[in-house]
Amino acid sequence: MNTPLSWIKAYVPDLDCTDQEYTDAMTLTGTKVEGFERLDENLRGIVVGKILEIEKHPDADKLVVCQVQVDEEGKTVQIVTGAPNVAVGQKVPVVLDGGKVAGSHHTGAAEGGIEIKAGKLRGVPSYGMMCSIDELGSSTDFYPDAAPDGIYILSDNAEYKDAPIGSDVVELLGLHDTVFEYEITSNRVDCFGVIGIAREAAATFRKDFVPPVVCETGNDEKASDYIDVEVKDADLCPRYIARVVKNIHLAPSPEWMQRRLAACGIRPINNIVDITNYVMEEYAQPMHAFDYDTIAGHKIVVRRAEEGELFTTLDGQERTMDSSMLMICDAEKAIGIGGVMGGENSKITDDVKTMVFEAACFNGTNIRLTSKKLGLATEAAAKFTKGLDPNTTMEAINRACQLIDELGAGEVVGGCVDIYPNPKGDTRVPFDAEKINAMLGTDVSEEQMLAYFKKIDLGYDEKTKEVVVPSWRQDLLRLADLAEEVARFYGYDKIPTTLPSGAATAGGLSFAGRIENIARDMAERFGFSEGYCYSFESPKVFDKLRLDENDPLRQTVTILNPLGEDYSVMRTLPINGLLTSLATNYNRRNKNVRLYELGNIYLPKQLPITELPEERKQFTLGFYGDGDFFDMKGIVEEFLEKVGLKQLVTYDPAAGKNYLHPGRQANILYDGTVIGYLGEIHPDVAETYGLGEKTYIAVIDLPEVVKRATFDVKYTGIARYPAVTRDIAMVMKKEILVGQVEAVLRQRGGKLLESYQLFDVYEGAQILTGYKSVAYSLTFRAKDHTLEDKEVNAVMQKILHGLSEMDIQLRA
């Protein structure tokens, strides 16, 4: 998007700033300026001159010597030139000694321009140079009246023929201007036109915005008597407006319009084409003109193309359409591709008498796809792709007709044909100044915020406390959008630096994520490699694992469209995939394999399924080779200690898992609640999977762990007083678990018992059959004094009494 500053100033008359100030201020308020170029940057000392005399050069056939008047007082300078189109009486641009030009296709463009100095050409002094249009920094594309190989004759142009001799040519041609290049985001459709940019500039610099006054013009006739419009696909064309202009008079557009278009990179052609381009740049609303006499039945039909339909566009190319594309048609044939390009069969020619002006709003996504499929990129398609405001369409077409009337390009027929079945209204956004300040960390008054909104043409309803957003601001939908408007006009650089408030703004892992990371790190530290197993598996798995027929885990979520029977149900147990992977490694002769997985099981809440199943993440460990049941138990305890679940963990050997060895399995309990299980795989199950070694697994239900985990760690200082140790050896039935013994030690030992350590378990000839000997080392310590024997003895008596209640005796 390029705009000359002079065009912006036409709507912001009091704008007074340097190019860099404009760039910085507009960028800070959200209209990013990519760069700018001064049209007169390399032009200096160029005046209007009049050729008084021409003589042949004495030593060069292609050179002439001219006497040129360069001011109104009659001062003349001698200039030698090879231009073939000079004549006495012409007014021409003259660069005087010490002046600068931009260069030409003969001399080549030079950075910083070319400085002109007095000198001699083939022995004849020359004190300046007469300029071609190239040397003025432009081309014949934008100055079609200029000679392609010669100097620019000002007096051949009606606009310049009366220019005073000695006046500034750069000013005369409107080249004291700067063209700014913007990066406009796709949500700011209003800023794809000069009026939108000017509105932003007015708000940025706190100046008045004075848009063009548009009034509907036209004679006493009715456009509906000339043309009929039918829109068959309103989803692709929300609005279509047609106006009629008769008695067309084609001519060059005025210089001011040509210069503005040229600054935007648009080549002037004639008044009608230039007006459509001018309004497109001004309002970001593309328009198209059809020759009225070529429209069959004087009717326009907007419809989808037929599959394979052939159509020849204005560029003379025949294109193949499909049914997704939108066509503009008459009663018999297609005459244009909606929003992309018109047809060769209805183009405006020099013989046009009456034309139909089209201004419409098309579906942006459809236009983009059409343009891409056809490989046809146009300025109109680029603008429609953004999703234009249908309410701007009427003002834009009225503006174009107004310009036609003012420039005498034709007679505008009164009224229009407007097909707009679903008018788009304004948007209302609740306004709360306090919340906006909270979002921004500012202290802007409500009155100041409303003043910002007023500058950009937003309304305010005091009764409902709502900001009324016009339809052309499609990006303002919620309070956060209003806060952004306040921020950019208040000044991002003025917003103080503050720390974010609230835990929700802090980044990092969730609590459950931290638990999973600990599980992963701990497993890998013990030599486990992570595995990924399918969440869906075969119902045959339950038989392989020896589950009872009525086991609830056989109740599964069945997949409606499975890859096959082996992947037809969602798993309710996490161990099948891990055992399969262990078996694969075993059969490939890999030794000492350790694998773990963090994955979900899927437990249906009821069958048949009426709602999503419960997903529970399981931490599953498995290994064969070096290690046994107690190694796995130690790994589990290490994990539980890391997440703060060490003190109340117990084990119940009556786990009842058919797929585990009946004498080497246990449920893991925390404060009486089962949070997992561990054990050796049943020999029959191991054989089924093809595992020839003892294999151990542990499964921990992470949701239960997350409920109880804690990372609260209390610091305890280094002990200041000595410890007292006592060893105790006990004889008990083999059925009594050491966990039960340790529970008594913790309960009866109280605060003085610092730690205990199991150091011997013995079964043999010196112990009765069915009994075992267990020995512990107990450590006692007080935090505030040195313990005496009587204190330790008292605690030991409590412990022994508790053990005797379990039929545990001291070993003699």
Short mmCIF file of C-alpha atoms in Angstrom, two decimals, residues 422-698:
data_model
loop_
_atom_site.label_atom_id
_atom_site.label_comp_id
_atom_site.label_asym_id
_atom_site.label_seq_id
_atom_site.Cartn_x
_atom_site.Cartn_y
_atom_site.Cartn_z
CA ASN A 422 -28.83 -8.80 4.29
CA PRO A 423 -27.62 -5.34 5.33
CA LYS A 424 -24.70 -5.30 7.74
CA GLY A 425 -25.15 -3.11 10.81
CA ASP A 426 -22.81 -1.53 13.30
CA THR A 427 -21.21 -3.60 16.06
CA ARG A 428 -21.69 -2.74 19.72
CA VAL A 429 -18.92 -3.51 22.18
CA PRO A 430 -19.43 -3.07 25.96
CA PHE A 431 -17.10 -0.38 27.30
CA ASP A 432 -15.42 -0.51 30.70
CA ALA A 433 -12.60 2.00 31.25
CA GLU A 434 -11.52 0.36 34.51
CA LYS A 435 -11.02 -3.03 32.86
CA ILE A 436 -9.11 -1.46 29.99
CA ASN A 437 -6.75 0.24 32.43
CA ALA A 438 -6.31 -3.08 34.25
CA MET A 439 -5.39 -4.77 30.97
CA LEU A 440 -2.90 -2.09 29.98
CA GLY A 441 -1.48 -1.12 33.37
CA THR A 442 -2.41 2.51 32.69
CA ASP A 443 -4.47 5.22 34.33
CA VAL A 444 -6.28 6.79 31.38
CA SER A 445 -9.54 8.56 32.16
CA GLU A 446 -12.79 7.43 30.60
CA GLU A 447 -13.16 10.83 28.92
CA GLN A 448 -9.74 10.51 27.30
CA MET A 449 -10.54 7.02 26.02
CA LEU A 450 -13.78 8.25 24.47
CA ALA A 451 -11.87 11.12 22.88
CA TYR A 452 -9.55 8.59 21.23
CA PHE A 453 -12.56 6.65 19.96
CA LYS A 454 -14.18 9.80 18.57
CA LYS A 455 -11.02 10.60 16.60
CA ILE A 456 -11.34 7.32 14.71
CA ASP A 457 -15.10 7.73 14.16
CA LEU A 458 -16.30 5.29 16.82
CA GLY A 459 -19.59 6.22 18.47
CA TYR A 460 -20.64 5.83 22.09
CA ASP A 461 -24.04 5.04 23.61
CA GLU A 462 -24.09 6.54 27.10
CA LYS A 463 -27.28 4.69 28.10
CA THR A 464 -25.94 1.22 27.40
CA LYS A 465 -22.25 2.11 27.89
CA GLU A 466 -21.38 0.58 24.56
CA VAL A 467 -18.96 1.70 21.88
CA VAL A 468 -20.69 1.75 18.49
CA VAL A 469 -18.26 0.39 15.91
CA PRO A 470 -18.99 1.21 12.25
CA SER A 471 -19.01 -1.73 9.85
CA TRP A 472 -15.75 -0.70 8.18
CA ARG A 473 -13.85 -1.44 11.43
CA GLN A 474 -14.20 -5.21 11.21
CA ASP A 475 -11.39 -5.78 13.71
CA LEU A 476 -13.15 -4.34 16.78
CA LEU A 477 -15.21 -7.12 18.34
CA ARG A 478 -14.47 -7.15 22.07
CA LEU A 479 -13.13 -5.14 25.00
CA ALA A 480 -9.55 -6.25 24.34
CA ASP A 481 -9.79 -4.68 20.87
CA LEU A 482 -10.91 -1.39 22.41
CA ALA A 483 -7.98 -1.61 24.83
CA GLU A 484 -5.63 -1.89 21.87
CA GLU A 485 -7.10 1.29 20.37
CA VAL A 486 -6.51 3.11 23.67
CA ALA A 487 -2.96 1.77 23.90
CA ARG A 488 -1.88 2.83 20.44
CA PHE A 489 -3.17 6.39 20.72
CA TYR A 490 -2.13 6.83 24.33
CA GLY A 491 1.33 5.65 23.25
CA TYR A 492 2.91 2.25 23.76
CA ASP A 493 6.07 4.06 24.87
CA LYS A 494 4.12 5.71 27.72
CA ILE A 495 2.77 2.49 29.21
CA PRO A 496 4.81 1.75 32.35
CA THR A 497 6.63 -1.53 32.84
CA THR A 498 4.80 -3.71 35.35
CA LEU A 499 4.99 -7.30 36.50
CA PRO A 500 2.13 -9.55 35.38
CA SER A 501 -0.46 -10.23 38.05
CA GLY A 502 -2.15 -13.54 38.75
CA ALA A 503 -0.87 -17.07 38.54
CA ALA A 504 -2.61 -17.56 35.21
CA THR A 505 -0.03 -15.40 33.49
CA ALA A 506 2.92 -17.47 34.73
CA GLY A 507 4.35 -19.95 32.29
CA GLY A 508 5.57 -23.43 33.13
CA LEU A 509 4.33 -26.98 33.49
CA SER A 510 1.13 -27.91 35.22
CA PHE A 511 1.36 -29.78 38.52
CA ALA A 512 0.53 -33.07 36.76
CA GLY A 513 3.15 -32.26 34.13
CA ARG A 514 5.78 -31.85 36.83
CA ILE A 515 4.84 -35.27 38.26
CA GLU A 516 5.18 -36.85 34.82
CA ASN A 517 8.58 -35.22 34.32
CA ILE A 518 9.77 -36.64 37.64
CA ALA A 519 8.54 -40.08 36.61
CA ARG A 520 10.34 -39.82 33.28
CA ASP A 521 13.60 -38.54 34.80
CA MET A 522 13.59 -41.11 37.58
CA ALA A 523 12.92 -44.05 35.21
CA GLU A 524 15.69 -43.00 32.84
CA ARG A 525 18.08 -42.57 35.75
CA PHE A 526 17.49 -46.24 36.61
CA GLY A 527 18.24 -47.32 33.04
CA PHE A 528 14.71 -47.49 31.62
CA SER A 529 14.04 -46.43 28.02
CA GLU A 530 10.73 -44.81 27.13
CA GLY A 531 8.34 -46.73 24.92
CA TYR A 532 5.21 -45.67 23.06
CA CYS A 533 2.44 -48.24 22.77
CA TYR A 534 -0.86 -48.18 20.91
CA SER A 535 -3.90 -47.07 22.85
CA PHE A 536 -6.03 -49.53 20.90
CA GLU A 537 -5.51 -53.28 20.93
CA SER A 538 -7.16 -56.67 20.45
CA PRO A 539 -9.82 -58.15 22.78
CA LYS A 540 -7.64 -61.30 22.77
CA VAL A 541 -5.25 -59.49 25.10
CA PHE A 542 -7.53 -60.22 28.06
CA ASP A 543 -7.22 -63.97 27.47
CA LYS A 544 -3.43 -63.66 27.15
CA LEU A 545 -3.40 -61.93 30.54
CA ARG A 546 -5.66 -64.60 32.12
CA LEU A 547 -8.35 -62.13 33.15
CA ASP A 548 -11.53 -63.63 34.60
CA GLU A 549 -14.54 -63.70 32.29
CA ASN A 550 -16.44 -61.26 34.48
CA ASP A 551 -13.47 -58.95 35.09
CA PRO A 552 -14.61 -55.28 34.68
CA LEU A 553 -11.47 -54.59 32.63
CA ARG A 554 -12.97 -56.63 29.81
CA GLN A 555 -15.58 -53.87 29.40
CA THR A 556 -14.03 -51.72 26.67
CA VAL A 557 -14.70 -48.86 24.29
CA THR A 558 -15.07 -50.44 20.86
CA ILE A 559 -13.75 -48.53 17.84
CA LEU A 560 -16.43 -48.05 15.14
CA ASN A 561 -14.04 -48.20 12.19
CA PRO A 562 -10.96 -50.12 13.39
CA LEU A 563 -7.86 -50.89 11.34
CA GLY A 564 -8.51 -54.53 12.13
CA GLU A 565 -9.44 -56.91 14.94
CA ASP A 566 -6.03 -56.44 16.55
CA TYR A 567 -6.78 -52.71 16.98
CA SER A 568 -10.52 -52.78 17.67
CA VAL A 569 -10.83 -51.74 21.35
CA MET A 570 -9.35 -49.06 23.55
CA ARG A 571 -7.04 -50.52 26.16
CA THR A 572 -8.10 -50.80 29.81
CA LEU A 573 -4.72 -52.18 30.93
CA PRO A 574 -1.35 -50.57 30.13
CA ILE A 575 0.84 -53.69 30.26
CA ASN A 576 0.14 -55.52 26.98
CA GLY A 577 2.11 -53.11 24.81
CA LEU A 578 5.04 -53.04 27.23
CA LEU A 579 5.14 -56.86 27.52
CA THR A 580 5.04 -57.13 23.71
CA SER A 581 7.99 -54.75 23.42
CA LEU A 582 9.93 -56.63 26.11
CA ALA A 583 9.23 -59.90 24.31
CA THR A 584 10.45 -58.44 21.01
CA ASN A 585 13.71 -57.40 22.67
CA TYR A 586 14.08 -60.80 24.39
CA ASN A 587 13.63 -62.68 21.13
CA ARG A 588 16.25 -60.48 19.50
CA ARG A 589 18.66 -61.55 22.26
CA ASN A 590 18.85 -58.20 23.96
CA LYS A 591 19.87 -58.62 27.60
CA ASN A 592 18.81 -56.63 30.65
CA VAL A 593 16.05 -54.62 28.93
CA ARG A 594 14.18 -51.97 30.88
CA LEU A 595 11.21 -50.06 29.40
CA TYR A 596 8.68 -47.58 30.73
CA GLU A 597 5.63 -45.80 29.35
CA LEU A 598 3.49 -42.84 30.31
CA GLY A 599 0.18 -43.51 28.58
CA ASN A 600 -3.58 -43.50 29.06
CA ILE A 601 -6.03 -46.29 29.68
CA TYR A 602 -9.69 -45.80 28.72
CA LEU A 603 -12.36 -46.91 31.17
CA PRO A 604 -15.96 -46.64 29.91
CA LYS A 605 -18.33 -45.01 32.37
CA GLN A 606 -21.17 -47.13 31.08
CA LEU A 607 -22.02 -49.42 28.18
CA PRO A 608 -23.26 -48.85 25.59
CA ILE A 609 -21.21 -45.65 25.34
CA THR A 610 -23.18 -42.45 25.94
CA GLU A 611 -20.30 -40.19 26.95
CA LEU A 612 -16.55 -40.06 26.63
CA PRO A 613 -14.64 -42.67 28.67
CA GLU A 614 -12.49 -41.85 31.67
CA GLU A 615 -8.87 -41.43 30.60
CA ARG A 616 -6.33 -42.24 33.29
CA LYS A 617 -2.61 -41.83 32.75
CA GLN A 618 -0.53 -44.79 33.95
CA PHE A 619 3.18 -44.87 34.76
CA THR A 620 4.20 -48.38 33.72
CA LEU A 621 7.63 -49.96 34.29
CA GLY A 622 8.86 -53.34 33.10
CA PHE A 623 12.17 -55.18 32.95
CA TYR A 624 13.84 -58.57 32.67
CA GLY A 625 17.44 -59.54 33.32
CA ASP A 626 19.37 -58.12 36.26
CA GLY A 627 17.03 -57.37 39.13
CA ASP A 628 14.15 -58.87 41.06
CA PHE A 629 10.91 -57.99 42.80
CA PHE A 630 12.66 -55.88 45.42
CA ASP A 631 14.58 -53.91 42.83
CA MET A 632 11.26 -52.93 41.24
CA LYS A 633 9.86 -52.13 44.68
CA GLY A 634 12.85 -49.88 45.36
CA ILE A 635 12.34 -48.03 42.08
CA VAL A 636 8.69 -47.44 42.93
CA GLU A 637 9.59 -46.16 46.39
CA GLU A 638 12.18 -43.83 44.89
CA PHE A 639 9.50 -42.29 42.66
CA LEU A 640 6.99 -41.97 45.48
CA GLU A 641 9.59 -40.33 47.69
CA LYS A 642 10.39 -37.80 44.93
CA VAL A 643 6.73 -36.70 44.80
CA GLY A 644 6.30 -36.56 48.57
CA LEU A 645 4.46 -39.88 49.14
CA LYS A 646 6.92 -41.84 51.25
CA GLN A 647 5.59 -41.92 54.79
CA LEU A 648 2.19 -43.57 54.40
CA VAL A 649 3.01 -46.12 51.65
CA THR A 650 2.23 -49.77 52.39
CA TYR A 651 1.97 -52.95 50.33
CA ASP A 652 -0.77 -55.58 50.22
CA PRO A 653 0.30 -58.98 48.83
CA ALA A 654 -3.34 -59.90 48.20
CA ALA A 655 -3.41 -57.97 44.92
CA GLY A 656 -5.32 -60.70 43.12
CA LYS A 657 -3.82 -60.04 39.65
CA ASN A 658 -4.16 -63.20 37.53
CA TYR A 659 -1.35 -62.09 35.24
CA LEU A 660 1.12 -61.75 38.15
CA HIS A 661 2.90 -64.50 40.09
CA PRO A 662 0.59 -65.39 43.03
CA GLY A 663 3.40 -65.16 45.58
CA ARG A 664 5.27 -62.19 44.13
CA GLN A 665 2.76 -59.39 43.70
CA ALA A 666 1.40 -56.56 45.79
CA ASN A 667 -0.92 -53.61 45.62
CA ILE A 668 0.72 -50.27 46.41
CA LEU A 669 -1.35 -48.35 48.95
CA TYR A 670 -1.06 -44.82 50.19
CA ASP A 671 -2.95 -44.15 53.41
CA GLY A 672 -5.18 -47.14 52.62
CA THR A 673 -5.92 -46.20 48.96
CA VAL A 674 -4.60 -48.36 46.12
CA ILE A 675 -2.42 -46.20 43.85
CA GLY A 676 -0.84 -49.01 41.83
CA TYR A 677 0.61 -52.51 41.90
CA LEU A 678 3.82 -54.38 41.14
CA GLY A 679 5.00 -57.94 40.79
CA GLU A 680 6.52 -60.70 38.69
CA ILE A 681 4.69 -61.72 35.52
CA HIS A 682 2.91 -65.07 35.89
CA PRO A 683 4.96 -67.85 34.24
CA ASP A 684 2.06 -68.82 31.98
CA VAL A 685 1.65 -65.22 30.81
CA ALA A 686 5.39 -64.88 30.26
CA GLU A 687 5.35 -68.04 28.14
CA THR A 688 2.39 -66.74 26.13
CA TYR A 689 4.29 -63.55 25.29
CA GLY A 690 7.51 -65.44 24.56
CA LEU A 691 9.46 -64.17 27.56
CA GLY A 692 12.01 -66.76 28.71
CA GLU A 693 13.18 -64.85 31.82
CA LYS A 694 11.51 -63.61 34.94
CA THR A 695 9.87 -60.30 34.07
CA TYR A 696 8.77 -57.68 36.57
CA ILE A 697 6.31 -54.83 36.13
CA ALA A 698 4.94 -51.95 38.16
#
